[in-house]
Amino acid sequence: MKSKQIYLDSHASTPVDQDILSSMLPFFTEFYGNGNHKAGWKTTSAIENARFQVSNLIGAKPSEITFTSGATEAINMALLGLAKANKSEKNHIVTQNTEHKAVLQCINALKEQGYKITMLKVDKVGRIKIEELKKAVTNKTLVVAIMLANNEIGTTQPIEDIGNICKSKGAKFFCDITQGLGWFPLNMKTLNIDLAALTAHKFYGPKGIGTLYIKKTNPRIVIEPILFGGGQENGIRPGTSNVPAIVGLGKACELLQINAEEQFHRISNLRNRLQKQLFASIDGIKLNGCPVNRHPGNLNISIPSISGEKLKGLLSNVMFSTSSACSSSSSKPSHVLSAINDDETIIASSFRLGINKYNTNKEIDFVAQKIIQLAKINN
């Protein structure tokens, strides 16, 4: 165990499942055509099957699924494309200060175009206050952008309540469901979600493929393209389809739908096993995020006696993150941790452990023992 690499950074990316990889391989070397002929018909059929698999997982219609290069592109298409199509007098957007940087940067760009922004603050466990959202949404609000599960601290938001508020006030609801996909019951219609983004590499699929869900009924949501080229994906997202990745995404959704409940319990049990050992043995340890409404595999904690970066250096065979993987190139403190903490020591000592279906009890116990040992040495 000492020399083995233990991967606990599954909010950043997960390994590709072998069954998913196997489903992809023929589309690299055997079924590679994309024209109007037998070879192309095979790939077209595979794409449409994947579209069904994705839609079936999230309670949508296949026609409401647009394939993208990942969640970041889907977020940009949703927010910028919605604003581009907005011919009304709605010039207001509501979001929260712990959203993914892709959402926040899109909204900053729209602010420069004249949109008024309400930035909701979260409480100490990372949840918005529903009463504040009710007050923020007006008849001028174009869209509310609130994610399902936070990629750093794992806190989940009350998206059913959010959807109901948006529907009652005539605002669109955009939800980044990337981190919560599969762990929580999702039905785009019953949750009143109008637009949603997801990506495959968070649930054992390949990198570089994602989906934008665009509601087409009651009311039909219209966005304008932000990319131009061929007519693929109904002209909303032009470009040659990444067929192997699309097939992999579809298979990942199919497997997740079959195995979600079993995986939820197994992964959350591993997380609880790790948390119980650490919190029983380390003085001053703190949980970052919500202890109840949370991603099953997320454990974001701080140990005041040792910084997250120092711990990472001492645990060279354990892979984990001291900040969001998507913003790890920045030397600035995590905007998510800063939103729920005003103590710089806690922020500096924080780190995120992300558990996946391949982790074992033996790995969890080894990591717990090593962290406990290092915390006591550095106390």
Tab-separated table of C-alpha atoms in Angstrom:
chain	number	residue	atom	x	y	z
A	1	MET	CA	0.000	0.000	0.000
A	2	LYS	CA	2.912	2.359	0.720
A	3	SER	CA	4.075	2.467	-2.902
A	4	LYS	CA	0.648	2.308	-4.528
A	5	GLN	CA	-0.878	5.481	-5.951
A	6	ILE	CA	-4.223	6.178	-4.276
A	7	TYR	CA	-6.486	8.425	-6.319
A	8	LEU	CA	-8.829	10.664	-4.309
A	9	ASP	CA	-9.453	13.503	-6.757
A	10	SER	CA	-12.616	12.261	-8.430
A	11	HIS	CA	-14.347	15.659	-8.509
A	12	ALA	CA	-11.667	16.676	-11.002
A	13	SER	CA	-11.885	13.522	-13.107
A	14	THR	CA	-12.621	9.819	-12.867
A	15	PRO	CA	-10.983	6.882	-14.686
A	16	VAL	CA	-12.835	5.604	-17.726
A	17	ASP	CA	-14.866	2.490	-16.946
A	18	GLN	CA	-13.697	-0.536	-18.956
A	19	ASP	CA	-17.193	-1.235	-20.315
A	20	ILE	CA	-17.435	2.385	-21.448
A	21	LEU	CA	-14.040	2.199	-23.146
A	22	SER	CA	-15.046	-1.028	-24.895
A	23	SER	CA	-18.186	0.633	-26.253
A	24	MET	CA	-16.074	3.453	-27.699
A	25	LEU	CA	-13.276	1.510	-29.403
A	26	PRO	CA	-15.141	0.343	-32.561
A	27	PHE	CA	-15.921	3.956	-33.413
A	28	PHE	CA	-12.230	4.785	-33.694
A	29	THR	CA	-11.256	2.094	-36.194
A	30	GLU	CA	-14.331	0.338	-37.586
A	31	PHE	CA	-17.303	2.716	-37.582
A	32	TYR	CA	-15.580	6.003	-38.408
A	33	GLY	CA	-17.626	7.368	-41.322
A	34	ASN	CA	-19.692	10.534	-41.058
A	35	GLY	CA	-21.187	10.939	-44.519
A	36	ASN	CA	-24.535	10.076	-46.081
A	37	HIS	CA	-23.705	6.421	-46.767
A	38	LYS	CA	-23.662	3.087	-44.901
A	39	ALA	CA	-20.593	3.982	-42.840
A	40	GLY	CA	-22.112	7.325	-41.888
A	41	TRP	CA	-25.491	5.829	-41.066
A	42	LYS	CA	-23.861	3.585	-38.462
A	43	THR	CA	-22.313	6.524	-36.626
A	44	THR	CA	-25.500	8.573	-36.905
A	45	SER	CA	-27.413	5.713	-35.310
A	46	ALA	CA	-24.847	5.509	-32.491
A	47	ILE	CA	-25.103	9.253	-31.830
A	48	GLU	CA	-28.886	9.103	-31.621
A	49	ASN	CA	-28.721	6.114	-29.293
A	50	ALA	CA	-26.392	8.079	-27.004
A	51	ARG	CA	-28.764	11.030	-27.135
A	52	PHE	CA	-31.516	8.714	-25.882
A	53	GLN	CA	-29.280	7.324	-23.103
A	54	VAL	CA	-28.447	10.822	-21.826
A	55	SER	CA	-32.043	12.032	-22.009
A	56	ASN	CA	-33.311	8.910	-20.257
A	57	LEU	CA	-31.008	9.549	-17.288
A	58	ILE	CA	-32.150	13.130	-16.702
A	59	GLY	CA	-35.839	12.907	-17.570
A	60	ALA	CA	-35.657	14.751	-20.883
A	61	LYS	CA	-36.453	14.144	-24.554
A	62	PRO	CA	-33.666	13.073	-26.922
A	63	SER	CA	-34.386	16.154	-29.039
A	64	GLU	CA	-33.515	18.320	-26.010
A	65	ILE	CA	-29.933	17.000	-25.843
A	66	THR	CA	-27.107	18.855	-27.594
A	67	PHE	CA	-23.624	17.351	-27.477
A	68	THR	CA	-20.745	19.669	-26.537
A	69	SER	CA	-17.049	19.374	-25.707
A	70	GLY	CA	-17.894	19.389	-22.002
A	71	ALA	CA	-19.700	21.300	-19.283
A	72	THR	CA	-17.706	24.501	-19.760
A	73	GLU	CA	-18.801	24.831	-23.371
A	74	ALA	CA	-22.363	23.904	-22.430
A	75	ILE	CA	-22.374	26.634	-19.763
A	76	ASN	CA	-21.131	29.224	-22.246
A	77	MET	CA	-23.664	28.133	-24.862
A	78	ALA	CA	-26.512	28.268	-22.353
A	79	LEU	CA	-25.840	31.632	-20.750
A	80	LEU	CA	-24.361	33.536	-23.676
A	81	GLY	CA	-26.717	31.907	-26.181
A	82	LEU	CA	-29.766	32.677	-24.036
A	83	ALA	CA	-28.721	36.305	-23.659
A	84	LYS	CA	-28.093	36.542	-27.392
A	85	ALA	CA	-31.610	35.273	-28.121
A	86	ASN	CA	-33.185	37.546	-25.514
A	87	LYS	CA	-35.351	40.051	-27.351
A	88	SER	CA	-37.354	41.013	-24.265
A	89	GLU	CA	-36.752	43.701	-21.668
A	90	LYS	CA	-35.402	41.176	-19.175
A	91	ASN	CA	-31.955	42.419	-18.225
A	92	HIS	CA	-31.372	40.763	-14.851
A	93	ILE	CA	-29.468	37.590	-13.874
A	94	VAL	CA	-29.314	35.875	-10.475
A	95	THR	CA	-26.538	33.539	-9.401
A	96	GLN	CA	-24.537	32.607	-6.281
A	97	ASN	CA	-20.977	33.429	-5.281
A	98	THR	CA	-19.899	29.760	-5.140
A	99	GLU	CA	-20.785	28.868	-8.729
A	100	HIS	CA	-18.182	27.300	-11.006
A	101	LYS	CA	-15.832	29.843	-12.566
A	102	ALA	CA	-17.261	29.068	-16.025
A	103	VAL	CA	-20.648	30.389	-14.882
A	104	LEU	CA	-19.240	33.379	-13.016
A	105	GLN	CA	-17.049	34.458	-15.919
A	106	CYS	CA	-19.919	34.164	-18.403
A	107	ILE	CA	-22.065	36.290	-16.121
A	108	ASN	CA	-19.268	38.854	-15.763
A	109	ALA	CA	-19.146	39.063	-19.556
A	110	LEU	CA	-22.906	39.664	-19.649
A	111	LYS	CA	-22.551	42.318	-16.960
A	112	GLU	CA	-20.216	44.182	-19.305
A	113	GLN	CA	-22.986	43.996	-21.919
A	114	GLY	CA	-25.373	45.785	-19.583
A	115	TYR	CA	-27.054	42.986	-17.636
A	116	LYS	CA	-27.734	43.646	-13.970
A	117	ILE	CA	-26.424	40.908	-11.698
A	118	THR	CA	-27.616	39.774	-8.267
A	119	MET	CA	-24.918	37.684	-6.573
A	120	LEU	CA	-26.463	35.676	-3.747
A	121	LYS	CA	-24.253	34.898	-0.776
A	122	VAL	CA	-24.294	31.397	0.677
A	123	ASP	CA	-24.446	30.466	4.340
A	124	LYS	CA	-21.606	28.872	6.329
A	125	VAL	CA	-22.262	25.440	4.816
A	126	GLY	CA	-22.524	26.747	1.264
A	127	ARG	CA	-26.287	26.859	0.679
A	128	ILE	CA	-28.299	29.776	-0.632
A	129	LYS	CA	-31.201	31.135	1.391
A	130	ILE	CA	-34.456	30.489	-0.447
A	131	GLU	CA	-36.102	33.632	0.955
A	132	GLU	CA	-33.279	35.740	-0.471
A	133	LEU	CA	-33.745	34.101	-3.870
A	134	LYS	CA	-37.482	34.845	-3.781
A	135	LYS	CA	-36.745	38.516	-3.156
A	136	ALA	CA	-34.048	38.633	-5.837
A	137	VAL	CA	-36.101	37.219	-8.729
A	138	THR	CA	-38.342	39.819	-10.402
A	139	ASN	CA	-40.239	40.167	-13.667
A	140	LYS	CA	-36.987	41.550	-15.129
A	141	THR	CA	-35.015	38.376	-14.359
A	142	LEU	CA	-33.941	36.492	-17.476
A	143	VAL	CA	-32.236	33.540	-15.804
A	144	VAL	CA	-31.259	32.110	-12.434
A	145	ALA	CA	-27.983	30.129	-12.567
A	146	ILE	CA	-27.558	27.834	-9.560
A	147	MET	CA	-25.616	24.548	-9.628
A	148	LEU	CA	-26.821	21.244	-8.193
A	149	ALA	CA	-23.680	20.211	-6.281
A	150	ASN	CA	-20.585	22.288	-5.637
A	151	ASN	CA	-17.410	20.916	-7.178
A	152	GLU	CA	-15.233	21.922	-4.214
A	153	ILE	CA	-17.225	21.427	-1.023
A	154	GLY	CA	-19.918	19.067	-2.315
A	155	THR	CA	-22.839	21.093	-0.932
A	156	THR	CA	-26.090	20.556	-2.831
A	157	GLN	CA	-28.689	23.256	-3.414
A	158	PRO	CA	-32.500	22.980	-3.055
A	159	ILE	CA	-33.020	22.895	-6.813
A	160	GLU	CA	-36.660	21.826	-6.605
A	161	ASP	CA	-37.469	24.986	-4.635
A	162	ILE	CA	-35.342	27.053	-7.011
A	163	GLY	CA	-37.156	25.639	-10.031
A	164	ASN	CA	-40.542	26.412	-8.497
A	165	ILE	CA	-39.544	30.005	-7.779
A	166	CYS	CA	-38.255	30.508	-11.311
A	167	LYS	CA	-41.420	29.053	-12.831
A	168	SER	CA	-43.705	31.178	-10.657
A	169	LYS	CA	-41.859	34.366	-11.587
A	170	GLY	CA	-41.273	33.664	-15.272
A	171	ALA	CA	-37.475	33.366	-15.084
A	172	LYS	CA	-35.402	30.670	-16.776
A	173	PHE	CA	-33.543	28.207	-14.554
A	174	PHE	CA	-30.052	27.127	-15.647
A	175	CYS	CA	-28.488	24.356	-13.549
A	176	ASP	CA	-24.976	22.948	-13.784
A	177	ILE	CA	-25.737	19.334	-12.842
A	178	THR	CA	-22.207	18.079	-13.511
A	179	GLN	CA	-21.212	17.030	-9.997
A	180	GLY	CA	-24.615	15.809	-8.806
A	181	LEU	CA	-25.514	13.695	-11.814
A	182	GLY	CA	-26.628	10.221	-10.794
A	183	TRP	CA	-26.508	10.851	-7.076
A	184	PHE	CA	-29.815	12.676	-6.816
A	185	PRO	CA	-33.124	12.018	-8.617
A	186	LEU	CA	-33.177	14.260	-11.674
A	187	ASN	CA	-36.091	15.000	-13.931
A	188	MET	CA	-35.742	18.180	-15.919
A	189	LYS	CA	-39.494	18.640	-16.262
A	190	THR	CA	-40.602	18.083	-12.668
A	191	LEU	CA	-37.694	20.182	-11.372
A	192	ASN	CA	-38.571	23.021	-13.786
A	193	ILE	CA	-35.009	23.148	-15.126
A	194	ASP	CA	-34.862	24.947	-18.474
A	195	LEU	CA	-31.166	24.536	-19.291
A	196	ALA	CA	-28.566	22.164	-17.815
A	197	ALA	CA	-24.915	21.301	-18.362
A	198	LEU	CA	-23.050	18.051	-17.702
A	199	THR	CA	-19.801	16.338	-18.679
A	200	ALA	CA	-18.787	12.679	-18.923
A	201	HIS	CA	-15.449	12.562	-17.128
A	202	LYS	CA	-17.052	13.097	-13.731
A	203	PHE	CA	-18.793	9.706	-13.904
A	204	TYR	CA	-16.324	7.316	-15.559
A	205	GLY	CA	-16.753	8.525	-19.130
A	206	PRO	CA	-14.178	10.130	-21.443
A	207	LYS	CA	-12.915	13.697	-21.248
A	208	GLY	CA	-13.910	16.230	-23.868
A	209	ILE	CA	-17.600	15.396	-24.188
A	210	GLY	CA	-20.647	16.852	-22.485
A	211	THR	CA	-24.221	17.874	-22.999
A	212	LEU	CA	-26.397	20.946	-22.937
A	213	TYR	CA	-30.035	20.233	-22.131
A	214	ILE	CA	-32.408	22.783	-23.678
A	215	LYS	CA	-36.078	22.524	-22.747
A	216	LYS	CA	-38.374	22.423	-25.774
A	217	THR	CA	-41.829	22.447	-24.209
A	218	ASN	CA	-43.938	24.676	-21.930
A	219	PRO	CA	-42.264	27.020	-22.674
A	220	ARG	CA	-39.773	26.253	-25.425
A	221	ILE	CA	-36.355	27.690	-24.570
A	222	VAL	CA	-34.542	29.380	-27.428
A	223	ILE	CA	-30.811	30.054	-27.540
A	224	GLU	CA	-28.723	31.353	-30.396
A	225	PRO	CA	-25.437	29.676	-31.357
A	226	ILE	CA	-22.157	31.201	-30.249
A	227	LEU	CA	-20.181	29.044	-32.715
A	228	PHE	CA	-20.664	28.859	-36.469
A	229	GLY	CA	-19.891	26.200	-39.052
A	230	GLY	CA	-21.769	23.158	-40.287
A	231	GLY	CA	-25.299	22.208	-39.326
A	232	GLN	CA	-24.470	19.598	-36.689
A	233	GLU	CA	-26.588	19.452	-33.526
A	234	ASN	CA	-29.357	21.427	-35.238
A	235	GLY	CA	-26.922	24.251	-35.890
A	236	ILE	CA	-26.639	25.049	-32.180
A	237	ARG	CA	-23.233	23.418	-31.790
A	238	PRO	CA	-21.575	23.027	-35.215
A	239	GLY	CA	-18.498	20.887	-35.787
A	240	THR	CA	-17.743	17.269	-36.656
A	241	SER	CA	-19.210	15.013	-33.980
A	242	ASN	CA	-16.777	13.290	-31.632
A	243	VAL	CA	-18.511	9.958	-32.145
A	244	PRO	CA	-16.379	7.713	-29.870
A	245	ALA	CA	-16.737	10.186	-26.988
A	246	ILE	CA	-20.464	10.617	-27.591
A	247	VAL	CA	-20.887	6.840	-27.488
A	248	GLY	CA	-18.862	6.771	-24.259
A	249	LEU	CA	-21.014	9.481	-22.704
A	250	GLY	CA	-24.169	7.576	-23.623
A	251	LYS	CA	-22.826	4.352	-22.135
A	252	ALA	CA	-21.738	6.194	-18.987
A	253	CYS	CA	-25.277	7.533	-18.561
A	254	GLU	CA	-26.761	4.088	-19.122
A	255	LEU	CA	-24.501	2.470	-16.513
A	256	LEU	CA	-25.064	5.281	-14.045
A	257	GLN	CA	-28.813	4.868	-14.310
A	258	ILE	CA	-28.463	1.156	-13.571
A	259	ASN	CA	-25.918	1.436	-10.756
A	260	ALA	CA	-26.515	4.861	-9.191
A	261	GLU	CA	-28.201	3.704	-5.980
A	262	GLU	CA	-25.632	0.999	-5.275
A	263	GLN	CA	-22.736	3.367	-6.013
A	264	PHE	CA	-24.268	6.127	-3.890
A	265	HIS	CA	-24.366	3.906	-0.829
A	266	ARG	CA	-20.939	2.392	-1.391
A	267	ILE	CA	-19.187	5.708	-2.022
A	268	SER	CA	-20.952	7.555	0.799
A	269	ASN	CA	-20.045	4.704	3.172
A	270	LEU	CA	-16.381	5.078	2.193
A	271	ARG	CA	-16.585	8.842	2.690
A	272	ASN	CA	-18.225	8.409	6.101
A	273	ARG	CA	-15.612	5.807	7.067
A	274	LEU	CA	-12.823	8.261	6.256
A	275	GLN	CA	-14.538	11.194	7.945
A	276	LYS	CA	-15.253	9.228	11.111
A	277	GLN	CA	-11.615	8.204	11.547
A	278	LEU	CA	-10.232	11.681	10.909
A	279	PHE	CA	-12.688	13.528	13.113
A	280	ALA	CA	-12.225	11.075	15.970
A	281	SER	CA	-8.457	11.564	16.074
A	282	ILE	CA	-7.547	15.098	14.948
A	283	ASP	CA	-8.090	18.128	17.181
A	284	GLY	CA	-9.519	21.223	15.496
A	285	ILE	CA	-10.439	19.487	12.258
A	286	LYS	CA	-13.251	21.240	10.371
A	287	LEU	CA	-15.687	20.145	7.680
A	288	ASN	CA	-16.063	22.580	4.801
A	289	GLY	CA	-19.556	22.339	3.364
A	290	CYS	CA	-22.871	20.950	4.452
A	291	PRO	CA	-22.921	17.886	6.727
A	292	VAL	CA	-26.336	16.812	5.386
A	293	ASN	CA	-26.993	18.106	1.879
A	294	ARG	CA	-23.853	16.920	0.139
A	295	HIS	CA	-22.228	14.925	-2.637
A	296	PRO	CA	-21.708	11.310	-1.445
A	297	GLY	CA	-18.012	11.192	-2.345
A	298	ASN	CA	-16.942	14.629	-1.174
A	299	LEU	CA	-14.901	15.333	1.931
A	300	ASN	CA	-13.498	18.861	2.063
A	301	ILE	CA	-11.787	19.496	5.379
A	302	SER	CA	-9.210	21.713	7.037
A	303	ILE	CA	-6.637	20.788	9.663
A	304	PRO	CA	-5.271	23.970	11.277
A	305	SER	CA	-1.957	22.367	12.223
A	306	ILE	CA	-0.919	21.681	8.623
A	307	SER	CA	-1.580	23.405	5.306
A	308	GLY	CA	-3.233	21.522	2.484
A	309	GLU	CA	-0.184	22.078	0.260
A	310	LYS	CA	2.226	20.744	2.884
A	311	LEU	CA	0.032	17.707	3.437
A	312	LYS	CA	-0.032	17.075	-0.298
A	313	GLY	CA	3.764	17.147	-0.406
A	314	LEU	CA	4.055	14.700	2.489
A	315	LEU	CA	1.469	12.331	0.990
A	316	SER	CA	3.123	12.006	-2.391
A	317	ASN	CA	1.395	8.720	-3.235
A	318	VAL	CA	-2.097	10.077	-2.496
A	319	MET	CA	-3.736	12.149	-5.239
A	320	PHE	CA	-6.061	14.878	-3.931
A	321	SER	CA	-6.737	18.566	-4.448
A	322	THR	CA	-6.174	21.628	-2.315
A	323	SER	CA	-8.526	23.700	-4.504
A	324	SER	CA	-10.890	23.278	-7.439
A	325	ALA	CA	-9.052	21.439	-10.206
A	326	CYS	CA	-10.460	23.897	-12.742
A	327	SER	CA	-8.787	26.827	-10.984
A	328	SER	CA	-5.716	25.108	-9.563
A	329	SER	CA	-3.390	27.238	-11.721
A	330	SER	CA	-4.384	30.281	-9.698
A	331	SER	CA	-2.479	31.251	-6.570
A	332	LYS	CA	-5.544	33.009	-5.170
A	333	PRO	CA	-7.563	31.354	-2.379
A	334	SER	CA	-10.570	29.344	-3.510
A	335	HIS	CA	-13.554	31.639	-4.063
A	336	VAL	CA	-15.797	28.876	-2.690
A	337	LEU	CA	-13.882	28.481	0.572
A	338	SER	CA	-13.617	32.259	0.906
A	339	ALA	CA	-17.408	32.486	0.599
A	340	ILE	CA	-18.018	30.206	3.593
A	341	ASN	CA	-14.982	31.091	5.732
A	342	ASP	CA	-13.409	34.366	6.804
A	343	ASP	CA	-10.501	32.624	8.546
A	344	GLU	CA	-7.425	32.565	6.278
A	345	THR	CA	-5.888	29.740	8.299
A	346	ILE	CA	-8.860	27.485	7.610
A	347	ILE	CA	-8.796	28.337	3.912
A	348	ALA	CA	-5.048	27.656	3.638
A	349	SER	CA	-5.316	24.347	5.479
A	350	SER	CA	-8.263	23.061	3.436
A	351	PHE	CA	-8.114	20.154	1.026
A	352	ARG	CA	-10.609	18.075	-0.933
A	353	LEU	CA	-10.823	14.286	-0.993
A	354	GLY	CA	-12.990	12.900	-3.794
A	355	ILE	CA	-13.925	9.229	-3.572
A	356	ASN	CA	-14.940	7.065	-6.542
A	357	LYS	CA	-16.307	3.560	-7.089
A	358	TYR	CA	-12.845	2.030	-7.450
A	359	ASN	CA	-11.589	3.077	-4.014
A	360	THR	CA	-11.443	0.420	-1.289
A	361	ASN	CA	-11.782	0.218	2.495
A	362	LYS	CA	-8.068	-0.611	2.653
A	363	GLU	CA	-7.159	2.563	0.763
A	364	ILE	CA	-9.461	4.686	2.899
A	365	ASP	CA	-8.008	3.307	6.137
A	366	PHE	CA	-4.429	3.818	4.912
A	367	VAL	CA	-5.110	7.452	3.964
A	368	ALA	CA	-6.881	8.109	7.267
A	369	GLN	CA	-3.977	6.703	9.273
A	370	LYS	CA	-1.395	8.711	7.331
A	371	ILE	CA	-3.314	11.999	7.658
A	372	ILE	CA	-3.840	11.416	11.389
A	373	GLN	CA	-0.140	10.667	11.825
A	374	LEU	CA	0.987	13.773	9.942
A	375	ALA	CA	-1.518	16.017	11.738
A	376	LYS	CA	-0.212	14.902	15.123
A	377	ILE	CA	3.436	15.311	14.115
A	378	ASN	CA	2.784	18.853	12.926
A	379	ASN	CA	0.573	19.862	15.866
